[in-house]
Amino acid sequence: MVKIYTGGSEKPEREEVVEPLVEPTPERRKERREAPAPEKEPEKTPA
Amino acid sequence: MQIPDRAGVIVGYRVWRVIPGKWVDLSQSLSAQRWFQTWSLMEATVAHCPPHLQGDPSKPLLRRNHPHEAAPSFGCTCGLYARYEPIQEVHPLPYVVGSVLAWGRVVHHMDHSFFRAEKALPVAFVRPHRGGGVFPHLAEDKFFRIADLLGAEVVENPGELRTYSEVEVNKW
């Protein structure tokens, strides 16, 4: 639930919860960098 | 359990301090800029809410089981701080400028151009300059070992930092 702040001297404006499907870690970032790029389908040429 | 408002991560920019030398283990060598709060080099750093930071008198003084359960929150100053925009000022070693991916509970302070997050992982740094700090060679050596352990990119300027980080944030 997004909350909107309504009082206080140090005014935060908005609170939200953001969650990735898979949490980034150094190891997962490295794995993704090293994974081969998905192959592109060859473009279809008109007959 | 928190119900997400949206999927993904957000990008932020901040300054850390590298603790030089052999007398501090590498795992304890990336610290917040202004006080000794160690950032993890193996996984996301998770915010916790020390009792002395709690500004809300209705909060319990000490949460024994889940110290970071409510960090950050409106009634407090806790959380992992980052700015929305890359930091342009040059910070000589032992300070380093970089970017994080952040997620979990996030409190936005749009008026002041920063947010406080529950979890964050450094992903890139601007190549630091040697300055007037103590032990600059040792700090530089530590810095590159920290970046290597984190798998963080080392870029040349704040513009490159933004470009790299904005690509990275879209992968998650």
PDB file of C-alpha atoms in Angstrom:
ATOM      1  CA  MET A   1       0.000   0.000   0.000  1.00  0.00           C
ATOM      2  CA  VAL A   2       1.387   3.408  -0.918  1.00  0.00           C
ATOM      3  CA  LYS A   3       1.179   5.764   2.052  1.00  0.00           C
ATOM      4  CA  ILE A   4       1.096   9.530   1.847  1.00  0.00           C
ATOM      5  CA  TYR A   5       2.590  11.405   4.787  1.00  0.00           C
ATOM      6  CA  THR A   6       0.402  14.027   6.422  1.00  0.00           C
ATOM      7  CA  GLY A   7       2.399  15.451   9.317  1.00  0.00           C
ATOM      8  CA  GLY A   8       5.756  15.999  10.982  1.00  0.00           C
ATOM      9  CA  SER A   9       8.603  18.422  10.453  1.00  0.00           C
ATOM     10  CA  GLU A  10      10.910  16.254   8.314  1.00  0.00           C
ATOM     11  CA  LYS A  11       8.490  15.514   5.538  1.00  0.00           C
ATOM     12  CA  PRO A  12       8.822  12.287   3.633  1.00  0.00           C
ATOM     13  CA  GLU A  13       6.373  12.382   0.799  1.00  0.00           C
ATOM     14  CA  ARG A  14       5.627   8.835  -0.153  1.00  0.00           C
ATOM     15  CA  GLU A  15       6.290   5.304   0.955  1.00  0.00           C
ATOM     16  CA  GLU A  16       6.093   2.261  -1.270  1.00  0.00           C
ATOM     17  CA  VAL A  17       7.228  -1.338  -1.386  1.00  0.00           C
ATOM     18  CA  VAL A  18       9.216  -2.318  -4.468  1.00  0.00           C
ATOM     19  CA  GLU A  19      10.201  -5.956  -4.908  1.00  0.00           C
ATOM     20  CA  PRO A  20      12.135  -7.584  -7.743  1.00  0.00           C
ATOM     21  CA  LEU A  21      11.106 -11.061  -8.873  1.00  0.00           C
ATOM     22  CA  VAL A  22      14.639 -12.196  -8.019  1.00  0.00           C
ATOM     23  CA  GLU A  23      16.762 -10.156  -5.624  1.00  0.00           C
ATOM     24  CA  PRO A  24      20.010  -8.904  -7.155  1.00  0.00           C
ATOM     25  CA  THR A  25      23.202 -10.227  -5.602  1.00  0.00           C
ATOM     26  CA  PRO A  26      26.776  -9.911  -6.857  1.00  0.00           C
ATOM     27  CA  GLU A  27      26.670 -13.569  -7.882  1.00  0.00           C
ATOM     28  CA  ARG A  28      23.382 -13.284  -9.790  1.00  0.00           C
ATOM     29  CA  ARG A  29      24.568 -10.145 -11.552  1.00  0.00           C
ATOM     30  CA  LYS A  30      27.714 -11.970 -12.606  1.00  0.00           C
ATOM     31  CA  GLU A  31      25.707 -14.950 -13.857  1.00  0.00           C
ATOM     32  CA  ARG A  32      23.505 -12.694 -15.953  1.00  0.00           C
ATOM     33  CA  ARG A  33      26.507 -10.930 -17.440  1.00  0.00           C
ATOM     34  CA  GLU A  34      28.110 -14.219 -18.385  1.00  0.00           C
ATOM     35  CA  ALA A  35      24.943 -15.844 -19.741  1.00  0.00           C
ATOM     36  CA  PRO A  36      24.904 -15.938 -23.544  1.00  0.00           C
ATOM     37  CA  ALA A  37      22.567 -13.451 -25.117  1.00  0.00           C
ATOM     38  CA  PRO A  38      19.341 -15.034 -26.376  1.00  0.00           C
ATOM     39  CA  GLU A  39      19.558 -15.899 -30.044  1.00  0.00           C
ATOM     40  CA  LYS A  40      17.572 -13.676 -32.322  1.00  0.00           C
ATOM     41  CA  GLU A  41      15.136 -15.328 -34.680  1.00  0.00           C
ATOM     42  CA  PRO A  42      16.287 -14.895 -38.273  1.00  0.00           C
ATOM     43  CA  GLU A  43      14.336 -12.201 -40.022  1.00  0.00           C
ATOM     44  CA  LYS A  44      11.775 -13.555 -42.421  1.00  0.00           C
ATOM     45  CA  THR A  45      12.285 -12.403 -45.948  1.00  0.00           C
ATOM     46  CA  PRO A  46       9.238 -11.902 -48.106  1.00  0.00           C
ATOM     47  CA  ALA A  47       8.706 -14.728 -50.568  1.00  0.00           C
TER      48      ALA A  47
ATOM     49  CA  MET B   1       5.297 -10.082   4.716  1.00  0.00           C
ATOM     50  CA  GLN B   2       5.102  -6.912   2.684  1.00  0.00           C
ATOM     51  CA  ILE B   3       2.770  -6.723  -0.288  1.00  0.00           C
ATOM     52  CA  PRO B   4       4.659  -5.012  -3.125  1.00  0.00           C
ATOM     53  CA  ASP B   5       3.220  -1.925  -4.734  1.00  0.00           C
ATOM     54  CA  ARG B   6       5.215  -2.677  -7.859  1.00  0.00           C
ATOM     55  CA  ALA B   7       7.845  -5.049  -9.192  1.00  0.00           C
ATOM     56  CA  GLY B   8      11.451  -4.175  -9.869  1.00  0.00           C
ATOM     57  CA  VAL B   9      14.176  -2.144  -8.227  1.00  0.00           C
ATOM     58  CA  ILE B  10      15.049   1.534  -8.228  1.00  0.00           C
ATOM     59  CA  VAL B  11      18.410   3.156  -8.815  1.00  0.00           C
ATOM     60  CA  GLY B  12      20.078   5.582  -6.448  1.00  0.00           C
ATOM     61  CA  TYR B  13      23.405   7.319  -6.061  1.00  0.00           C
ATOM     62  CA  ARG B  14      25.478   7.851  -2.955  1.00  0.00           C
ATOM     63  CA  VAL B  15      28.913   8.174  -1.338  1.00  0.00           C
ATOM     64  CA  TRP B  16      30.721   5.563   0.714  1.00  0.00           C
ATOM     65  CA  ARG B  17      33.945   5.548   2.675  1.00  0.00           C
ATOM     66  CA  VAL B  18      36.604   2.906   2.103  1.00  0.00           C
ATOM     67  CA  ILE B  19      38.374   1.783   5.248  1.00  0.00           C
ATOM     68  CA  PRO B  20      41.989   1.306   4.159  1.00  0.00           C
ATOM     69  CA  GLY B  21      44.582  -1.093   5.429  1.00  0.00           C
ATOM     70  CA  LYS B  22      44.990  -4.631   6.622  1.00  0.00           C
ATOM     71  CA  TRP B  23      43.697  -3.970  10.105  1.00  0.00           C
ATOM     72  CA  VAL B  24      40.102  -3.990   8.878  1.00  0.00           C
ATOM     73  CA  ASP B  25      38.874  -7.072   7.039  1.00  0.00           C
ATOM     74  CA  LEU B  26      37.818  -6.539   3.440  1.00  0.00           C
ATOM     75  CA  SER B  27      34.239  -7.539   4.278  1.00  0.00           C
ATOM     76  CA  GLN B  28      34.054  -4.632   6.733  1.00  0.00           C
ATOM     77  CA  SER B  29      35.734  -2.069   4.513  1.00  0.00           C
ATOM     78  CA  LEU B  30      32.864  -0.373   2.682  1.00  0.00           C
ATOM     79  CA  SER B  31      31.188   1.977   5.082  1.00  0.00           C
ATOM     80  CA  ALA B  32      28.588   4.705   5.073  1.00  0.00           C
ATOM     81  CA  GLN B  33      30.071   8.142   4.496  1.00  0.00           C
ATOM     82  CA  ARG B  34      29.435   9.689   7.872  1.00  0.00           C
ATOM     83  CA  TRP B  35      29.287   6.926  10.425  1.00  0.00           C
ATOM     84  CA  PHE B  36      30.437   3.371  10.733  1.00  0.00           C
ATOM     85  CA  GLN B  37      27.743   1.338   9.067  1.00  0.00           C
ATOM     86  CA  THR B  38      29.275  -1.484   7.072  1.00  0.00           C
ATOM     87  CA  TRP B  39      27.858  -2.397   3.676  1.00  0.00           C
ATOM     88  CA  SER B  40      27.789  -6.054   2.669  1.00  0.00           C
ATOM     89  CA  LEU B  41      29.991  -7.122  -0.233  1.00  0.00           C
ATOM     90  CA  MET B  42      28.272 -10.482  -0.717  1.00  0.00           C
ATOM     91  CA  GLU B  43      24.588  -9.590  -0.868  1.00  0.00           C
ATOM     92  CA  ALA B  44      22.214  -6.692  -0.420  1.00  0.00           C
ATOM     93  CA  THR B  45      22.718  -4.556   2.657  1.00  0.00           C
ATOM     94  CA  VAL B  46      19.584  -4.491   4.801  1.00  0.00           C
ATOM     95  CA  ALA B  47      18.587  -1.432   6.796  1.00  0.00           C
ATOM     96  CA  HIS B  48      18.011  -1.715  10.482  1.00  0.00           C
ATOM     97  CA  CYS B  49      16.628   0.761  12.921  1.00  0.00           C
ATOM     98  CA  PRO B  50      18.834   1.382  15.946  1.00  0.00           C
ATOM     99  CA  PRO B  51      16.777   2.519  18.925  1.00  0.00           C
ATOM    100  CA  HIS B  52      18.623   5.835  19.159  1.00  0.00           C
ATOM    101  CA  LEU B  53      17.405   6.791  15.678  1.00  0.00           C
ATOM    102  CA  GLN B  54      13.771   6.116  16.328  1.00  0.00           C
ATOM    103  CA  GLY B  55      11.944   9.411  16.251  1.00  0.00           C
ATOM    104  CA  ASP B  56       8.538   7.977  16.906  1.00  0.00           C
ATOM    105  CA  PRO B  57       7.893   7.653  20.654  1.00  0.00           C
ATOM    106  CA  SER B  58       5.195   5.100  19.949  1.00  0.00           C
ATOM    107  CA  LYS B  59       7.798   2.678  18.598  1.00  0.00           C
ATOM    108  CA  PRO B  60       9.220   0.045  20.886  1.00  0.00           C
ATOM    109  CA  LEU B  61      12.743   0.870  22.014  1.00  0.00           C
ATOM    110  CA  LEU B  62      14.216  -2.398  20.879  1.00  0.00           C
ATOM    111  CA  ARG B  63      13.004  -5.004  18.434  1.00  0.00           C
ATOM    112  CA  ARG B  64      14.853  -8.117  19.396  1.00  0.00           C
ATOM    113  CA  ASN B  65      13.606 -10.485  16.713  1.00  0.00           C
ATOM    114  CA  HIS B  66      13.216  -8.329  13.632  1.00  0.00           C
ATOM    115  CA  PRO B  67      15.391  -5.249  14.037  1.00  0.00           C
ATOM    116  CA  HIS B  68      14.877  -4.111  10.459  1.00  0.00           C
ATOM    117  CA  GLU B  69      11.228  -5.030  10.142  1.00  0.00           C
ATOM    118  CA  ALA B  70      10.020  -1.457   9.875  1.00  0.00           C
ATOM    119  CA  ALA B  71      13.121   0.220   8.465  1.00  0.00           C
ATOM    120  CA  PRO B  72      12.750   2.684   6.941  1.00  0.00           C
ATOM    121  CA  SER B  73       9.556   4.292   8.106  1.00  0.00           C
ATOM    122  CA  PHE B  74       7.977   7.716   8.183  1.00  0.00           C
ATOM    123  CA  GLY B  75       8.652   8.355  11.833  1.00  0.00           C
ATOM    124  CA  CYS B  76      12.372   7.754  11.663  1.00  0.00           C
ATOM    125  CA  THR B  77      15.622   8.652   9.933  1.00  0.00           C
ATOM    126  CA  CYS B  78      16.772   5.059   9.420  1.00  0.00           C
ATOM    127  CA  GLY B  79      17.268   3.287   6.098  1.00  0.00           C
ATOM    128  CA  LEU B  80      19.821   3.138   3.333  1.00  0.00           C
ATOM    129  CA  TYR B  81      20.089   6.612   1.837  1.00  0.00           C
ATOM    130  CA  ALA B  82      20.542   7.366  -1.832  1.00  0.00           C
ATOM    131  CA  ARG B  83      19.944  10.312  -4.120  1.00  0.00           C
ATOM    132  CA  TYR B  84      17.869  10.239  -7.299  1.00  0.00           C
ATOM    133  CA  GLU B  85      20.579  11.930  -9.337  1.00  0.00           C
ATOM    134  CA  PRO B  86      24.268  11.068  -9.732  1.00  0.00           C
ATOM    135  CA  ILE B  87      26.562  12.952  -7.384  1.00  0.00           C
ATOM    136  CA  GLN B  88      28.611  15.404  -9.405  1.00  0.00           C
ATOM    137  CA  GLU B  89      31.086  16.502  -6.750  1.00  0.00           C
ATOM    138  CA  VAL B  90      34.500  14.857  -6.763  1.00  0.00           C
ATOM    139  CA  HIS B  91      35.127  12.950  -3.542  1.00  0.00           C
ATOM    140  CA  PRO B  92      38.779  12.014  -3.061  1.00  0.00           C
ATOM    141  CA  LEU B  93      39.674   8.743  -1.393  1.00  0.00           C
ATOM    142  CA  PRO B  94      38.785   7.338   1.066  1.00  0.00           C
ATOM    143  CA  TYR B  95      35.383   8.444  -0.259  1.00  0.00           C
ATOM    144  CA  VAL B  96      33.884   6.863  -3.367  1.00  0.00           C
ATOM    145  CA  VAL B  97      30.818   7.791  -5.386  1.00  0.00           C
ATOM    146  CA  GLY B  98      28.616   5.100  -6.864  1.00  0.00           C
ATOM    147  CA  SER B  99      25.179   3.731  -7.533  1.00  0.00           C
ATOM    148  CA  VAL B 100      22.892   1.180  -5.922  1.00  0.00           C
ATOM    149  CA  LEU B 101      19.937  -0.926  -6.865  1.00  0.00           C
ATOM    150  CA  ALA B 102      17.420  -0.503  -4.059  1.00  0.00           C
ATOM    151  CA  TRP B 103      14.213  -2.286  -3.154  1.00  0.00           C
ATOM    152  CA  GLY B 104      11.947  -3.353  -0.320  1.00  0.00           C
ATOM    153  CA  ARG B 105      10.278  -0.597   1.662  1.00  0.00           C
ATOM    154  CA  VAL B 106      11.246   2.777   0.195  1.00  0.00           C
ATOM    155  CA  VAL B 107      10.477   6.191   1.702  1.00  0.00           C
ATOM    156  CA  HIS B 108      10.766   8.966  -0.860  1.00  0.00           C
ATOM    157  CA  HIS B 109      11.852  12.502   0.057  1.00  0.00           C
ATOM    158  CA  MET B 110      11.262  14.113  -3.308  1.00  0.00           C
ATOM    159  CA  ASP B 111      11.677  17.663  -1.964  1.00  0.00           C
ATOM    160  CA  HIS B 112      15.211  16.822  -0.904  1.00  0.00           C
ATOM    161  CA  SER B 113      16.016  14.552  -3.870  1.00  0.00           C
ATOM    162  CA  PHE B 114      16.734  11.423  -1.889  1.00  0.00           C
ATOM    163  CA  PHE B 115      15.098   8.248  -0.682  1.00  0.00           C
ATOM    164  CA  ARG B 116      15.612   5.788   2.130  1.00  0.00           C
ATOM    165  CA  ALA B 117      15.423   2.100   1.243  1.00  0.00           C
ATOM    166  CA  GLU B 118      15.232  -1.162   3.113  1.00  0.00           C
ATOM    167  CA  LYS B 119      17.681  -3.039   0.877  1.00  0.00           C
ATOM    168  CA  ALA B 120      20.386  -1.902  -1.502  1.00  0.00           C
ATOM    169  CA  LEU B 121      23.246  -3.360  -3.501  1.00  0.00           C
ATOM    170  CA  PRO B 122      26.108  -1.264  -4.913  1.00  0.00           C
ATOM    171  CA  VAL B 123      26.464  -1.899  -8.643  1.00  0.00           C
ATOM    172  CA  ALA B 124      28.895   0.724  -9.929  1.00  0.00           C
ATOM    173  CA  PHE B 125      31.463   3.254  -8.760  1.00  0.00           C
ATOM    174  CA  VAL B 126      33.122   6.279 -10.285  1.00  0.00           C
ATOM    175  CA  ARG B 127      36.865   5.689 -10.418  1.00  0.00           C
ATOM    176  CA  PRO B 128      38.115   7.460  -7.296  1.00  0.00           C
ATOM    177  CA  HIS B 129      40.766  10.143  -7.160  1.00  0.00           C
ATOM    178  CA  ARG B 130      43.583  10.147  -4.701  1.00  0.00           C
ATOM    179  CA  GLY B 131      43.261  13.141  -2.457  1.00  0.00           C
ATOM    180  CA  GLY B 132      44.296  14.349   0.935  1.00  0.00           C
ATOM    181  CA  GLY B 133      42.974  11.372   2.880  1.00  0.00           C
ATOM    182  CA  VAL B 134      45.190   9.149   4.947  1.00  0.00           C
ATOM    183  CA  PHE B 135      46.709   6.068   3.305  1.00  0.00           C
ATOM    184  CA  PRO B 136      45.426   6.819  -0.219  1.00  0.00           C
ATOM    185  CA  HIS B 137      47.348   3.900  -1.767  1.00  0.00           C
ATOM    186  CA  LEU B 138      45.886   1.471   0.736  1.00  0.00           C
ATOM    187  CA  ALA B 139      42.397   2.895   0.227  1.00  0.00           C
ATOM    188  CA  GLU B 140      42.749   2.576  -3.537  1.00  0.00           C
ATOM    189  CA  ASP B 141      43.870  -1.023  -3.245  1.00  0.00           C
ATOM    190  CA  LYS B 142      40.932  -1.794  -0.966  1.00  0.00           C
ATOM    191  CA  PHE B 143      38.538  -0.010  -3.295  1.00  0.00           C
ATOM    192  CA  PHE B 144      39.399  -2.174  -6.291  1.00  0.00           C
ATOM    193  CA  ARG B 145      39.115  -5.339  -4.207  1.00  0.00           C
ATOM    194  CA  ILE B 146      35.691  -4.184  -2.967  1.00  0.00           C
ATOM    195  CA  ALA B 147      34.518  -3.442  -6.504  1.00  0.00           C
ATOM    196  CA  ASP B 148      35.755  -6.821  -7.675  1.00  0.00           C
ATOM    197  CA  LEU B 149      33.986  -8.699  -4.883  1.00  0.00           C
ATOM    198  CA  LEU B 150      30.745  -6.839  -5.557  1.00  0.00           C
ATOM    199  CA  GLY B 151      31.086  -7.339  -9.305  1.00  0.00           C
ATOM    200  CA  ALA B 152      30.606  -3.590  -9.541  1.00  0.00           C
ATOM    201  CA  GLU B 153      31.500  -1.660 -12.657  1.00  0.00           C
ATOM    202  CA  VAL B 154      34.103   1.105 -12.337  1.00  0.00           C
ATOM    203  CA  VAL B 155      33.255   4.006 -14.635  1.00  0.00           C
ATOM    204  CA  GLU B 156      35.017   7.269 -15.346  1.00  0.00           C
ATOM    205  CA  ASN B 157      32.459   9.955 -14.530  1.00  0.00           C
ATOM    206  CA  PRO B 158      28.917  10.603 -13.214  1.00  0.00           C
ATOM    207  CA  GLY B 159      27.478  10.540 -16.734  1.00  0.00           C
ATOM    208  CA  GLU B 160      28.778   7.041 -17.349  1.00  0.00           C
ATOM    209  CA  LEU B 161      27.549   6.050 -13.911  1.00  0.00           C
ATOM    210  CA  ARG B 162      24.029   7.113 -14.806  1.00  0.00           C
ATOM    211  CA  THR B 163      24.106   5.355 -18.179  1.00  0.00           C
ATOM    212  CA  TYR B 164      25.375   2.091 -16.708  1.00  0.00           C
ATOM    213  CA  SER B 165      23.006   2.164 -13.727  1.00  0.00           C
ATOM    214  CA  GLU B 166      19.905   2.922 -15.769  1.00  0.00           C
ATOM    215  CA  VAL B 167      20.596  -0.102 -17.971  1.00  0.00           C
ATOM    216  CA  GLU B 168      21.239  -2.235 -14.916  1.00  0.00           C
ATOM    217  CA  VAL B 169      18.013  -1.253 -13.136  1.00  0.00           C
ATOM    218  CA  ASN B 170      15.932  -2.474 -16.067  1.00  0.00           C
ATOM    219  CA  LYS B 171      17.343  -5.995 -15.778  1.00  0.00           C
ATOM    220  CA  TRP B 172      15.561  -6.635 -12.488  1.00  0.00           C
TER     221      TRP B 172
END
